[in-house]
Short mmCIF file of C-alpha atoms in Angstrom, two decimals:
data_model
loop_
_atom_site.label_atom_id
_atom_site.label_comp_id
_atom_site.label_asym_id
_atom_site.label_seq_id
_atom_site.Cartn_x
_atom_site.Cartn_y
_atom_site.Cartn_z
CA ALA A 1 21.35 11.08 15.86
CA ALA A 2 23.78 11.03 18.76
CA GLY A 3 24.92 7.63 20.01
CA PRO A 4 27.12 6.47 22.87
CA GLY A 5 30.13 8.72 23.36
CA PRO A 6 31.51 11.65 25.29
CA GLY A 7 29.60 14.32 23.33
CA PRO A 8 26.32 15.92 24.46
CA GLY A 9 23.08 13.98 24.48
CA PRO A 10 21.84 10.65 25.90
CA GLY A 11 25.01 8.85 24.79
CA ALA A 12 27.18 11.14 26.92
CA ALA A 13 24.88 10.64 29.89
CA ALA A 14 25.15 6.87 29.56
CA ALA A 15 28.94 7.13 29.38
CA SER A 16 29.12 9.22 32.55
CA TRP A 17 26.96 6.66 34.37
CA GLY A 18 29.03 3.67 33.40
CA GLY A 19 28.32 3.32 29.66
CA PRO A 20 25.74 1.08 27.98
CA GLY A 21 25.94 -1.41 30.84
CA TRP A 22 24.17 1.07 33.11
CA ARG A 23 20.75 -0.19 34.16
CA LEU A 24 17.47 1.16 35.49
CA PRO A 25 14.17 -0.70 35.76
CA GLY A 26 12.26 -0.61 32.49
CA ARG A 27 9.28 1.13 34.09
CA VAL A 28 11.52 3.93 35.35
CA LEU A 29 13.13 4.36 31.93
CA GLU A 30 9.69 4.41 30.32
CA LEU A 31 8.61 7.19 32.66
CA VAL A 32 11.72 9.24 31.87
CA PHE A 33 11.38 8.66 28.13
CA SER A 34 7.74 9.79 28.20
CA TYR A 35 8.97 13.38 28.64
CA LEU A 36 11.20 13.34 25.56
CA GLU A 37 10.52 14.36 21.97
CA LEU A 38 10.90 12.07 18.96
CA ARG A 39 14.39 13.23 17.99
CA GLU A 40 15.62 12.61 21.54
CA LEU A 41 13.96 9.18 21.61
CA ARG A 42 15.79 8.21 18.42
CA SER A 43 19.07 9.04 20.12
CA CYS A 44 18.12 7.12 23.26
CA ALA A 45 17.34 4.02 21.22
CA LEU A 46 20.99 3.92 20.13
CA VAL A 47 22.45 3.96 23.65
CA CYS A 48 22.06 0.27 24.50
CA LYS A 49 19.88 -2.77 23.91
CA LEU A 50 17.86 -2.17 27.08
CA TRP A 51 16.93 1.36 26.07
CA HIS A 52 16.07 0.19 22.56
CA ARG A 53 13.89 -2.61 23.96
CA VAL A 54 12.06 -0.25 26.34
CA LEU A 55 11.34 2.18 23.50
CA HIS A 56 10.35 -0.26 20.77
CA GLY A 57 9.12 -3.33 22.64
CA ASP A 58 5.62 -1.92 23.20
CA GLU A 59 4.22 0.48 20.60
CA ASN A 60 1.39 1.42 22.98
CA SER A 61 3.63 2.17 25.96
CA GLU A 62 3.38 5.35 27.99
CA VAL A 63 6.27 6.75 25.95
CA TRP A 64 4.27 6.70 22.72
CA ARG A 65 0.95 7.57 24.37
CA SER A 66 2.51 10.65 25.89
CA LEU A 67 4.23 11.70 22.67
CA ALA A 68 1.02 11.19 20.67
CA ALA A 69 -0.91 13.36 23.13
CA ARG A 70 1.65 16.15 22.72
CA CYS A 71 2.16 16.17 18.94
CA LEU A 72 -1.22 15.07 17.58
CA ALA A 73 -4.31 17.24 17.52
CA GLU A 74 -7.18 16.07 19.71
CA GLU A 75 -9.37 15.76 16.61
CA ALA A 76 -6.95 13.27 15.07
CA LEU A 77 -7.04 11.09 18.19
CA ARG A 78 -10.78 11.16 18.90
CA THR A 79 -12.10 10.74 15.33
CA ASP A 80 -11.69 7.84 12.89
CA ILE A 81 -8.90 9.52 10.90
CA LEU A 82 -6.33 7.14 12.44
CA CYS A 83 -8.66 4.16 12.87
CA ASN A 84 -6.44 1.96 10.69
CA VAL A 85 -3.30 2.88 12.63
CA PRO A 86 -3.58 0.58 15.68
CA THR A 87 -0.66 1.76 17.85
CA TYR A 88 0.34 5.08 19.37
CA LYS A 89 3.80 4.76 17.88
CA GLY A 90 2.16 4.27 14.48
CA LYS A 91 0.00 7.37 15.02
CA VAL A 92 3.06 9.47 15.82
CA ARG A 93 4.80 8.10 12.72
CA ALA A 94 1.74 8.89 10.59
CA PHE A 95 1.81 12.50 11.80
CA HIS A 96 5.45 12.90 10.78
CA HIS A 97 4.59 11.49 7.31
CA ALA A 98 1.51 13.69 6.79
CA PHE A 99 1.04 16.55 4.31
CA SER A 100 3.66 19.27 4.55
CA THR A 101 2.45 22.78 5.32
CA ASN A 102 5.54 24.10 3.50
CA ASP A 103 5.33 21.97 0.36
CA CYS A 104 1.90 22.61 -1.08
CA SER A 105 0.07 25.06 -3.31
CA ARG A 106 -0.59 28.52 -1.90
CA ASN A 107 -4.28 27.82 -2.51
CA VAL A 108 -4.49 25.00 0.03
CA TYR A 109 -3.89 24.69 3.74
CA ILE A 110 -3.52 21.76 6.12
CA LYS A 111 -6.27 21.62 8.73
CA LYS A 112 -5.58 21.58 12.46
CA ASN A 113 -5.99 17.79 12.59
CA GLY A 114 -2.65 17.61 10.74
CA PHE A 115 -3.78 15.13 8.08
CA THR A 116 -6.39 16.87 5.91
CA LEU A 117 -5.80 19.24 3.01
CA HIS A 118 -8.42 21.94 2.33
CA ARG A 119 -8.49 23.56 -1.11
CA ASN A 120 -9.70 27.14 -1.15
CA PRO A 121 -12.30 28.10 -3.81
CA ILE A 122 -9.86 29.64 -6.31
CA ALA A 123 -10.99 29.77 -9.94
CA GLN A 124 -8.90 28.32 -12.75
CA SER A 125 -6.27 26.70 -10.58
CA THR A 126 -5.15 23.16 -9.89
CA ASP A 127 -3.57 22.68 -6.48
CA GLY A 128 -1.61 19.91 -4.84
CA ALA A 129 0.46 18.90 -1.83
CA ARG A 130 3.29 16.55 -0.99
CA THR A 131 4.02 14.84 2.32
CA LYS A 132 6.84 15.84 4.67
CA ILE A 133 8.85 12.68 4.00
CA GLY A 134 9.60 10.86 0.76
CA PHE A 135 10.96 7.38 0.05
CA SER A 136 13.89 6.10 -1.98
CA GLU A 137 13.94 2.57 -0.56
CA GLY A 138 11.69 0.07 1.23
CA ARG A 139 7.97 -0.65 0.94
CA HIS A 140 5.34 1.81 2.15
CA ALA A 141 1.57 2.12 2.33
CA TRP A 142 -0.77 5.02 2.99
CA GLU A 143 -4.49 5.77 2.71
CA VAL A 144 -6.08 8.68 0.84
CA TRP A 145 -9.69 9.74 0.73
CA TRP A 146 -11.72 12.69 -0.54
CA GLU A 147 -14.11 14.36 1.90
CA GLY A 148 -15.75 16.59 -0.67
CA PRO A 149 -16.63 16.71 -4.39
CA LEU A 150 -14.01 15.47 -6.82
CA GLY A 151 -14.69 18.08 -9.47
CA THR A 152 -13.36 17.39 -12.96
CA VAL A 153 -9.93 16.17 -11.83
CA ALA A 154 -8.90 14.45 -8.59
CA VAL A 155 -5.54 12.71 -8.70
CA ILE A 156 -3.64 10.62 -6.13
CA GLY A 157 -0.14 9.22 -6.53
CA ILE A 158 3.50 10.15 -6.08
CA ALA A 159 5.86 12.94 -7.11
CA THR A 160 9.49 13.92 -6.86
CA LYS A 161 10.50 17.16 -5.16
CA ARG A 162 10.75 18.78 -8.59
CA ALA A 163 7.10 18.25 -9.56
CA PRO A 164 4.98 21.46 -9.40
CA MET A 165 2.19 21.66 -6.85
CA GLN A 166 0.17 24.41 -8.56
CA CYS A 167 -0.73 25.39 -12.13
CA GLN A 168 -3.29 27.42 -14.03
CA GLY A 169 -6.53 25.84 -15.24
CA TYR A 170 -8.24 22.62 -14.22
CA VAL A 171 -5.83 19.89 -15.26
CA ALA A 172 -4.38 16.60 -14.06
CA LEU A 173 -1.40 18.23 -12.34
CA LEU A 174 -0.13 15.00 -10.80
CA GLY A 175 1.12 13.07 -13.81
CA SER A 176 1.47 16.13 -16.04
CA ASP A 177 5.26 15.71 -16.33
CA ASP A 178 8.00 13.12 -15.92
CA GLN A 179 8.31 13.95 -12.21
CA SER A 180 4.95 12.57 -11.07
CA TRP A 181 2.64 9.56 -11.44
CA GLY A 182 -1.09 9.71 -10.71
CA TRP A 183 -4.47 8.01 -10.85
CA ASN A 184 -7.37 10.31 -11.71
CA LEU A 185 -10.30 9.09 -9.63
CA VAL A 186 -12.79 10.93 -11.86
CA ASP A 187 -12.18 9.03 -15.11
CA ASN A 188 -9.98 6.14 -13.85
CA ASN A 189 -7.05 7.16 -16.06
CA LEU A 190 -3.40 6.63 -15.17
CA LEU A 191 -1.23 9.66 -15.85
CA HIS A 192 2.50 10.20 -16.32
CA ASN A 193 4.64 12.55 -18.41
CA GLY A 194 1.54 14.39 -19.59
CA GLU A 195 0.05 11.26 -21.14
CA VAL A 196 -2.70 8.80 -20.30
CA ASN A 197 -1.12 5.42 -19.56
CA GLY A 198 -4.35 3.47 -19.80
CA SER A 199 -7.35 3.03 -17.53
CA PHE A 200 -7.25 1.64 -14.01
CA PRO A 201 -8.23 -0.77 -12.62
CA GLN A 202 -7.99 -2.93 -15.73
CA CYS A 203 -11.42 -4.51 -15.74
CA ASN A 204 -14.72 -4.01 -17.51
CA ASN A 205 -17.02 -1.36 -16.01
CA ALA A 206 -14.59 -0.48 -13.21
CA PRO A 207 -16.53 1.23 -10.40
CA LYS A 208 -16.00 4.95 -9.94
CA TYR A 209 -14.66 6.35 -6.71
CA GLN A 210 -17.21 7.19 -4.03
CA ILE A 211 -16.69 10.14 -1.66
CA GLY A 212 -15.22 8.98 1.64
CA GLU A 213 -13.94 5.70 0.22
CA ARG A 214 -10.40 4.98 1.44
CA ILE A 215 -7.86 4.10 -1.23
CA ARG A 216 -4.69 2.40 -0.07
CA VAL A 217 -1.55 3.30 -2.03
CA ILE A 218 1.40 0.87 -1.99
CA LEU A 219 4.84 2.06 -3.06
CA ASP A 220 7.46 -0.66 -3.48
CA MET A 221 10.89 0.84 -4.07
CA GLU A 222 12.41 -2.64 -4.22
CA ASP A 223 10.30 -3.67 -7.23
CA LYS A 224 9.90 -0.02 -8.35
CA THR A 225 6.10 -0.27 -8.54
CA LEU A 226 3.05 1.71 -7.41
CA ALA A 227 -0.16 -0.18 -6.69
CA PHE A 228 -3.61 0.58 -5.25
CA GLU A 229 -6.20 -1.14 -3.08
CA ARG A 230 -9.86 -0.24 -2.53
CA GLY A 231 -11.06 -1.47 0.83
CA TYR A 232 -9.53 -4.95 1.05
CA GLU A 233 -9.47 -5.48 -2.71
CA PHE A 234 -6.10 -5.31 -4.46
CA LEU A 235 -6.67 -3.40 -7.69
CA GLY A 236 -3.31 -4.22 -9.23
CA VAL A 237 -0.03 -2.54 -10.09
CA ALA A 238 -0.58 0.82 -11.76
CA PHE A 239 3.00 1.87 -12.53
CA ARG A 240 6.20 -0.10 -13.03
CA GLY A 241 9.80 0.92 -13.58
CA LEU A 242 9.79 3.83 -11.14
CA PRO A 243 13.11 5.67 -10.92
CA LYS A 244 15.48 5.22 -7.99
CA VAL A 245 14.84 8.71 -6.59
CA CYS A 246 13.06 10.07 -3.54
CA LEU A 247 9.30 9.83 -4.18
CA TYR A 248 6.65 11.58 -2.09
CA PRO A 249 2.98 10.69 -1.60
CA ALA A 250 1.01 13.49 -3.28
CA VAL A 251 -2.45 14.60 -4.44
CA SER A 252 -3.88 17.31 -6.68
CA ALA A 253 -7.39 18.78 -6.67
CA VAL A 254 -9.48 21.42 -8.46
CA TYR A 255 -12.81 21.65 -6.62
CA GLY A 256 -13.29 24.58 -4.25
CA ASN A 257 -13.53 23.69 -0.54
CA THR A 258 -12.91 20.04 -1.19
CA GLU A 259 -10.82 18.21 1.41
CA VAL A 260 -8.40 15.31 1.06
CA THR A 261 -6.99 13.25 3.93
CA LEU A 262 -3.77 11.22 3.77
CA VAL A 263 -2.59 8.82 6.50
CA TYR A 264 0.68 6.92 6.37
CA LEU A 265 0.33 3.28 7.49
CA GLY A 266 3.89 1.98 7.38
CA LYS A 267 5.06 -1.22 5.74
CA PRO A 268 2.24 -2.88 3.77
CA LEU A 269 0.88 -6.19 4.99
CA ASP A 270 1.13 -9.02 2.48
CA GLY A 271 -1.64 -11.53 1.91
#
């Protein structure tokens, strides 16, 4: 991103107007910023403390409301898809962390709402998708839920860029190699490197997943762990010792016409 300096972009504009000391009322800056796209806003935030404060001081400002209205589908804003993302800045961020239309099986497509995967009714195929952005540091949380039948295999978890997103047959694709880690919601098994790593959650008579139930996934690249929550119940750490590589939220499904929604929440809340 461009910062202060003589080159093109917001930094050059600030320099020509007297450098970072240049001032306009915050409300005027907010109005100007409301016409910019995310990449341009990132550059503007580097110009000076005032610009950074105007952009990030209020996550429901006109800047983020306007950007959300332009980049998010109306369905995503008027339904409960983003009900657990309280700010407009958070909603924009969730959109940029949603499923990738270019990094998924050929047998799935991402619906117009931008957050939901639809698997076409293709026989003898397991199909998955990764998000647009992966993580190699920090702590991150996202929600996943099925909006249709699970079928025989329905897996949520993480994968590197090298993990396949399609294979023949009905199998646990996510967790089938050393490039992915998954939790099969059908039988409550943890999967990695083609092996079952035990059942999850680790309790007697663990309840099975119910359609529409939101599962929160928590990736901690500092502790190298992957954990899950159901509702407001912490289910425990599922995987430890994750590698220091870029890991992407991912899912894999087998049932025809089933739909899976994934919403990025940001940094997980402790306690």
